[in-house]
Amino acid sequence: VMDILHETRGAIAWTTLNRPQARNAMTFAMYEGLVEQAQRIGPDPAIRAWVITGAGGKAFAAGTDIGQFTEFKTGQDALDYEVRIDRVLTAIEDCPKP
């Protein structure tokens, strides 16, 4: 099962965070999937809107899956995480699709 799903229905791109067992807590790969989708649909004139939703009906997204933080060994790891999140949020914010 994929943790993030992308599909296009007509002129609408849909992204579903697909980890309902974890209240859609985001993995680093899921964050990268959002960046890739933003970059793909942004310049596509056939796409008029982008919907990001969470699977399972209990949560949109619980934030970052904190289990990934166990891999952090230095303060730089935490700083690199913040840079990554900033890059992801910027990609979403800069996507011209509502």
Short mmCIF file of N, CA and C in Angstrom, two decimals:
data_model
loop_
_atom_site.label_atom_id
_atom_site.label_comp_id
_atom_site.label_asym_id
_atom_site.label_seq_id
_atom_site.Cartn_x
_atom_site.Cartn_y
_atom_site.Cartn_z
N VAL A 1 0.85 -1.18 0.00
CA VAL A 1 0.00 0.00 0.00
C VAL A 1 0.89 1.24 0.00
N MET A 2 0.57 2.16 -0.87
CA MET A 2 1.35 3.40 -0.95
C MET A 2 0.87 4.38 0.11
N ASP A 3 1.81 5.13 0.67
CA ASP A 3 1.49 6.08 1.73
C ASP A 3 0.91 7.39 1.21
N ILE A 4 1.07 7.65 -0.08
CA ILE A 4 0.52 8.86 -0.68
C ILE A 4 0.04 8.48 -2.08
N LEU A 5 -1.18 8.88 -2.37
CA LEU A 5 -1.81 8.52 -3.64
C LEU A 5 -2.10 9.78 -4.44
N HIS A 6 -1.87 9.72 -5.75
CA HIS A 6 -2.17 10.85 -6.62
C HIS A 6 -3.07 10.37 -7.75
N GLU A 7 -4.08 11.14 -8.05
CA GLU A 7 -4.92 10.85 -9.21
C GLU A 7 -5.50 12.15 -9.73
N THR A 8 -5.91 12.11 -10.98
CA THR A 8 -6.55 13.27 -11.60
C THR A 8 -7.96 12.86 -12.01
N ARG A 9 -8.91 13.66 -11.59
CA ARG A 9 -10.32 13.45 -11.97
C ARG A 9 -10.76 14.72 -12.68
N GLY A 10 -10.90 14.63 -13.98
CA GLY A 10 -11.23 15.81 -14.75
C GLY A 10 -10.11 16.84 -14.61
N ALA A 11 -10.46 18.05 -14.20
CA ALA A 11 -9.48 19.13 -14.06
C ALA A 11 -8.96 19.26 -12.63
N ILE A 12 -9.23 18.26 -11.79
CA ILE A 12 -8.82 18.34 -10.39
C ILE A 12 -7.80 17.25 -10.08
N ALA A 13 -6.67 17.67 -9.52
CA ALA A 13 -5.66 16.72 -9.04
C ALA A 13 -5.98 16.41 -7.58
N TRP A 14 -5.96 15.15 -7.24
CA TRP A 14 -6.25 14.70 -5.87
C TRP A 14 -5.01 14.03 -5.30
N THR A 15 -4.63 14.42 -4.10
CA THR A 15 -3.56 13.76 -3.37
C THR A 15 -4.15 13.28 -2.05
N THR A 16 -3.99 11.99 -1.78
CA THR A 16 -4.52 11.42 -0.54
C THR A 16 -3.37 10.92 0.31
N LEU A 17 -3.27 11.45 1.52
CA LEU A 17 -2.32 10.95 2.51
C LEU A 17 -2.91 9.64 3.00
N ASN A 18 -2.20 8.54 2.79
CA ASN A 18 -2.80 7.22 2.94
C ASN A 18 -2.12 6.38 4.03
N ARG A 19 -2.15 6.90 5.25
CA ARG A 19 -1.66 6.15 6.41
C ARG A 19 -2.69 6.26 7.52
N PRO A 20 -3.92 5.82 7.27
CA PRO A 20 -4.96 6.02 8.29
C PRO A 20 -4.64 5.35 9.61
N GLN A 21 -3.87 4.26 9.59
CA GLN A 21 -3.50 3.58 10.83
C GLN A 21 -2.62 4.47 11.72
N ALA A 22 -1.99 5.48 11.12
CA ALA A 22 -1.14 6.41 11.86
C ALA A 22 -1.70 7.83 11.80
N ARG A 23 -3.02 7.91 11.57
CA ARG A 23 -3.68 9.21 11.41
C ARG A 23 -2.97 10.08 10.37
N ASN A 24 -2.48 9.39 9.32
CA ASN A 24 -1.82 10.03 8.18
C ASN A 24 -0.58 10.82 8.57
N ALA A 25 0.10 10.39 9.64
CA ALA A 25 1.36 11.02 10.01
C ALA A 25 2.32 10.93 8.83
N MET A 26 2.98 12.02 8.56
CA MET A 26 3.79 12.16 7.36
C MET A 26 5.18 11.55 7.51
N THR A 27 5.55 10.75 6.52
CA THR A 27 6.93 10.25 6.42
C THR A 27 7.70 11.22 5.53
N PHE A 28 9.01 11.10 5.56
CA PHE A 28 9.82 11.96 4.69
C PHE A 28 9.48 11.70 3.23
N ALA A 29 9.22 10.46 2.87
CA ALA A 29 8.85 10.13 1.48
C ALA A 29 7.53 10.79 1.10
N MET A 30 6.60 10.87 2.03
CA MET A 30 5.33 11.53 1.74
C MET A 30 5.54 13.02 1.48
N TYR A 31 6.40 13.64 2.28
CA TYR A 31 6.71 15.05 2.04
C TYR A 31 7.27 15.24 0.63
N GLU A 32 8.18 14.35 0.23
CA GLU A 32 8.76 14.45 -1.11
C GLU A 32 7.69 14.24 -2.17
N GLY A 33 6.72 13.37 -1.90
CA GLY A 33 5.62 13.16 -2.83
C GLY A 33 4.79 14.42 -3.04
N LEU A 34 4.62 15.20 -1.98
CA LEU A 34 3.89 16.46 -2.12
C LEU A 34 4.66 17.44 -2.99
N VAL A 35 5.97 17.50 -2.80
CA VAL A 35 6.80 18.39 -3.63
C VAL A 35 6.70 17.97 -5.10
N GLU A 36 6.85 16.69 -5.35
CA GLU A 36 6.79 16.19 -6.73
C GLU A 36 5.44 16.51 -7.37
N GLN A 37 4.37 16.32 -6.63
CA GLN A 37 3.03 16.59 -7.16
C GLN A 37 2.87 18.08 -7.44
N ALA A 38 3.32 18.93 -6.54
CA ALA A 38 3.21 20.38 -6.74
C ALA A 38 3.96 20.79 -8.01
N GLN A 39 5.14 20.22 -8.20
CA GLN A 39 5.93 20.56 -9.38
C GLN A 39 5.30 20.02 -10.67
N ARG A 40 4.60 18.90 -10.56
CA ARG A 40 3.97 18.30 -11.74
C ARG A 40 2.71 19.06 -12.16
N ILE A 41 1.86 19.37 -11.19
CA ILE A 41 0.58 19.98 -11.55
C ILE A 41 0.67 21.49 -11.74
N GLY A 42 1.65 22.12 -11.11
CA GLY A 42 1.77 23.58 -11.21
C GLY A 42 1.72 24.10 -12.63
N PRO A 43 2.56 23.59 -13.52
CA PRO A 43 2.57 24.11 -14.89
C PRO A 43 1.55 23.46 -15.83
N ASP A 44 0.77 22.51 -15.36
CA ASP A 44 -0.17 21.78 -16.21
C ASP A 44 -1.45 22.59 -16.40
N PRO A 45 -1.70 23.10 -17.60
CA PRO A 45 -2.90 23.92 -17.80
C PRO A 45 -4.20 23.13 -17.70
N ALA A 46 -4.14 21.82 -17.80
CA ALA A 46 -5.35 21.00 -17.71
C ALA A 46 -5.83 20.85 -16.26
N ILE A 47 -4.94 21.10 -15.31
CA ILE A 47 -5.30 21.00 -13.88
C ILE A 47 -5.73 22.38 -13.40
N ARG A 48 -6.91 22.45 -12.83
CA ARG A 48 -7.45 23.74 -12.36
C ARG A 48 -7.46 23.87 -10.85
N ALA A 49 -7.38 22.73 -10.12
CA ALA A 49 -7.39 22.77 -8.66
C ALA A 49 -6.67 21.53 -8.13
N TRP A 50 -6.20 21.64 -6.89
CA TRP A 50 -5.49 20.55 -6.23
C TRP A 50 -6.13 20.32 -4.87
N VAL A 51 -6.60 19.11 -4.62
CA VAL A 51 -7.19 18.75 -3.34
C VAL A 51 -6.22 17.80 -2.63
N ILE A 52 -5.87 18.14 -1.41
CA ILE A 52 -5.05 17.27 -0.57
C ILE A 52 -5.94 16.82 0.57
N THR A 53 -6.06 15.52 0.75
CA THR A 53 -6.96 14.98 1.76
C THR A 53 -6.29 13.83 2.50
N GLY A 54 -6.88 13.45 3.61
CA GLY A 54 -6.36 12.34 4.39
C GLY A 54 -7.31 11.15 4.35
N ALA A 55 -6.75 9.95 4.27
CA ALA A 55 -7.56 8.73 4.24
C ALA A 55 -8.04 8.37 5.65
N GLY A 56 -9.11 7.62 5.70
CA GLY A 56 -9.55 7.04 6.95
C GLY A 56 -10.61 7.78 7.73
N GLY A 57 -10.84 9.04 7.43
CA GLY A 57 -11.91 9.78 8.06
C GLY A 57 -11.68 10.23 9.50
N LYS A 58 -10.51 9.94 10.09
CA LYS A 58 -10.27 10.35 11.48
C LYS A 58 -9.33 11.55 11.58
N ALA A 59 -8.48 11.73 10.58
CA ALA A 59 -7.51 12.83 10.65
C ALA A 59 -7.05 13.19 9.24
N PHE A 60 -6.84 14.48 9.03
CA PHE A 60 -6.22 14.91 7.78
C PHE A 60 -4.76 14.47 7.82
N ALA A 61 -4.02 14.95 8.79
CA ALA A 61 -2.62 14.56 8.97
C ALA A 61 -2.21 14.91 10.40
N ALA A 62 -1.57 13.97 11.04
CA ALA A 62 -1.16 14.16 12.43
C ALA A 62 0.19 14.86 12.53
N GLY A 63 0.72 15.34 11.41
CA GLY A 63 2.04 15.97 11.41
C GLY A 63 3.08 14.96 10.97
N THR A 64 4.31 15.22 11.34
CA THR A 64 5.40 14.32 10.97
C THR A 64 5.38 13.08 11.86
N ASP A 65 5.63 11.93 11.26
CA ASP A 65 5.75 10.68 12.02
C ASP A 65 7.02 10.77 12.86
N ILE A 66 6.86 10.94 14.17
CA ILE A 66 8.01 11.17 15.04
C ILE A 66 8.94 9.97 15.13
N GLY A 67 8.49 8.80 14.70
CA GLY A 67 9.36 7.63 14.68
C GLY A 67 10.59 7.84 13.81
N GLN A 68 10.48 8.72 12.83
CA GLN A 68 11.62 9.00 11.96
C GLN A 68 12.71 9.78 12.67
N PHE A 69 12.36 10.46 13.74
CA PHE A 69 13.35 11.27 14.45
C PHE A 69 14.38 10.41 15.18
N THR A 70 14.10 9.12 15.36
CA THR A 70 15.08 8.25 16.03
C THR A 70 16.35 8.12 15.20
N GLU A 71 16.27 8.44 13.91
CA GLU A 71 17.45 8.40 13.05
C GLU A 71 18.35 9.62 13.25
N PHE A 72 17.84 10.66 13.88
CA PHE A 72 18.63 11.87 14.09
C PHE A 72 19.71 11.61 15.12
N LYS A 73 20.93 12.00 14.80
CA LYS A 73 22.06 11.79 15.72
C LYS A 73 22.71 13.10 16.16
N THR A 74 22.50 14.16 15.38
CA THR A 74 23.16 15.43 15.69
C THR A 74 22.15 16.58 15.61
N GLY A 75 22.56 17.70 16.11
CA GLY A 75 21.74 18.90 15.98
C GLY A 75 21.54 19.28 14.52
N GLN A 76 22.54 18.99 13.70
CA GLN A 76 22.43 19.30 12.27
C GLN A 76 21.28 18.52 11.63
N ASP A 77 21.04 17.30 12.11
CA ASP A 77 19.92 16.52 11.59
C ASP A 77 18.61 17.26 11.78
N ALA A 78 18.44 17.87 12.94
CA ALA A 78 17.23 18.64 13.22
C ALA A 78 17.15 19.87 12.33
N LEU A 79 18.26 20.55 12.13
CA LEU A 79 18.27 21.72 11.25
C LEU A 79 17.96 21.33 9.81
N ASP A 80 18.51 20.20 9.36
CA ASP A 80 18.23 19.72 8.01
C ASP A 80 16.76 19.38 7.84
N TYR A 81 16.14 18.84 8.88
CA TYR A 81 14.71 18.54 8.86
C TYR A 81 13.92 19.83 8.65
N GLU A 82 14.27 20.87 9.37
CA GLU A 82 13.56 22.15 9.24
C GLU A 82 13.71 22.72 7.83
N VAL A 83 14.88 22.57 7.24
CA VAL A 83 15.09 23.03 5.86
C VAL A 83 14.20 22.23 4.91
N ARG A 84 14.13 20.92 5.12
CA ARG A 84 13.28 20.06 4.27
C ARG A 84 11.83 20.50 4.36
N ILE A 85 11.33 20.69 5.58
CA ILE A 85 9.93 21.06 5.75
C ILE A 85 9.66 22.42 5.11
N ASP A 86 10.57 23.35 5.25
CA ASP A 86 10.42 24.66 4.63
C ASP A 86 10.34 24.52 3.11
N ARG A 87 11.16 23.64 2.53
CA ARG A 87 11.16 23.42 1.08
C ARG A 87 9.82 22.83 0.64
N VAL A 88 9.29 21.89 1.41
CA VAL A 88 8.01 21.27 1.09
C VAL A 88 6.88 22.30 1.14
N LEU A 89 6.83 23.06 2.22
CA LEU A 89 5.78 24.06 2.37
C LEU A 89 5.87 25.13 1.29
N THR A 90 7.07 25.52 0.94
CA THR A 90 7.25 26.50 -0.13
C THR A 90 6.75 25.95 -1.46
N ALA A 91 7.04 24.69 -1.75
CA ALA A 91 6.56 24.08 -3.00
C ALA A 91 5.04 24.09 -3.06
N ILE A 92 4.40 23.78 -1.94
CA ILE A 92 2.93 23.77 -1.91
C ILE A 92 2.40 25.20 -2.04
N GLU A 93 2.97 26.12 -1.30
CA GLU A 93 2.52 27.52 -1.34
C GLU A 93 2.73 28.14 -2.72
N ASP A 94 3.81 27.75 -3.40
CA ASP A 94 4.13 28.33 -4.70
C ASP A 94 3.36 27.68 -5.85
N CYS A 95 2.70 26.56 -5.59
CA CYS A 95 1.90 25.92 -6.62
C CYS A 95 0.74 26.84 -6.96
N PRO A 96 0.58 27.19 -8.23
CA PRO A 96 -0.45 28.16 -8.60
C PRO A 96 -1.88 27.62 -8.60
N LYS A 97 -2.06 26.36 -8.26
CA LYS A 97 -3.40 25.78 -8.27
C LYS A 97 -4.05 25.96 -6.91
N PRO A 98 -5.30 26.44 -6.90
CA PRO A 98 -5.97 26.58 -5.60
C PRO A 98 -6.30 25.23 -5.01
#
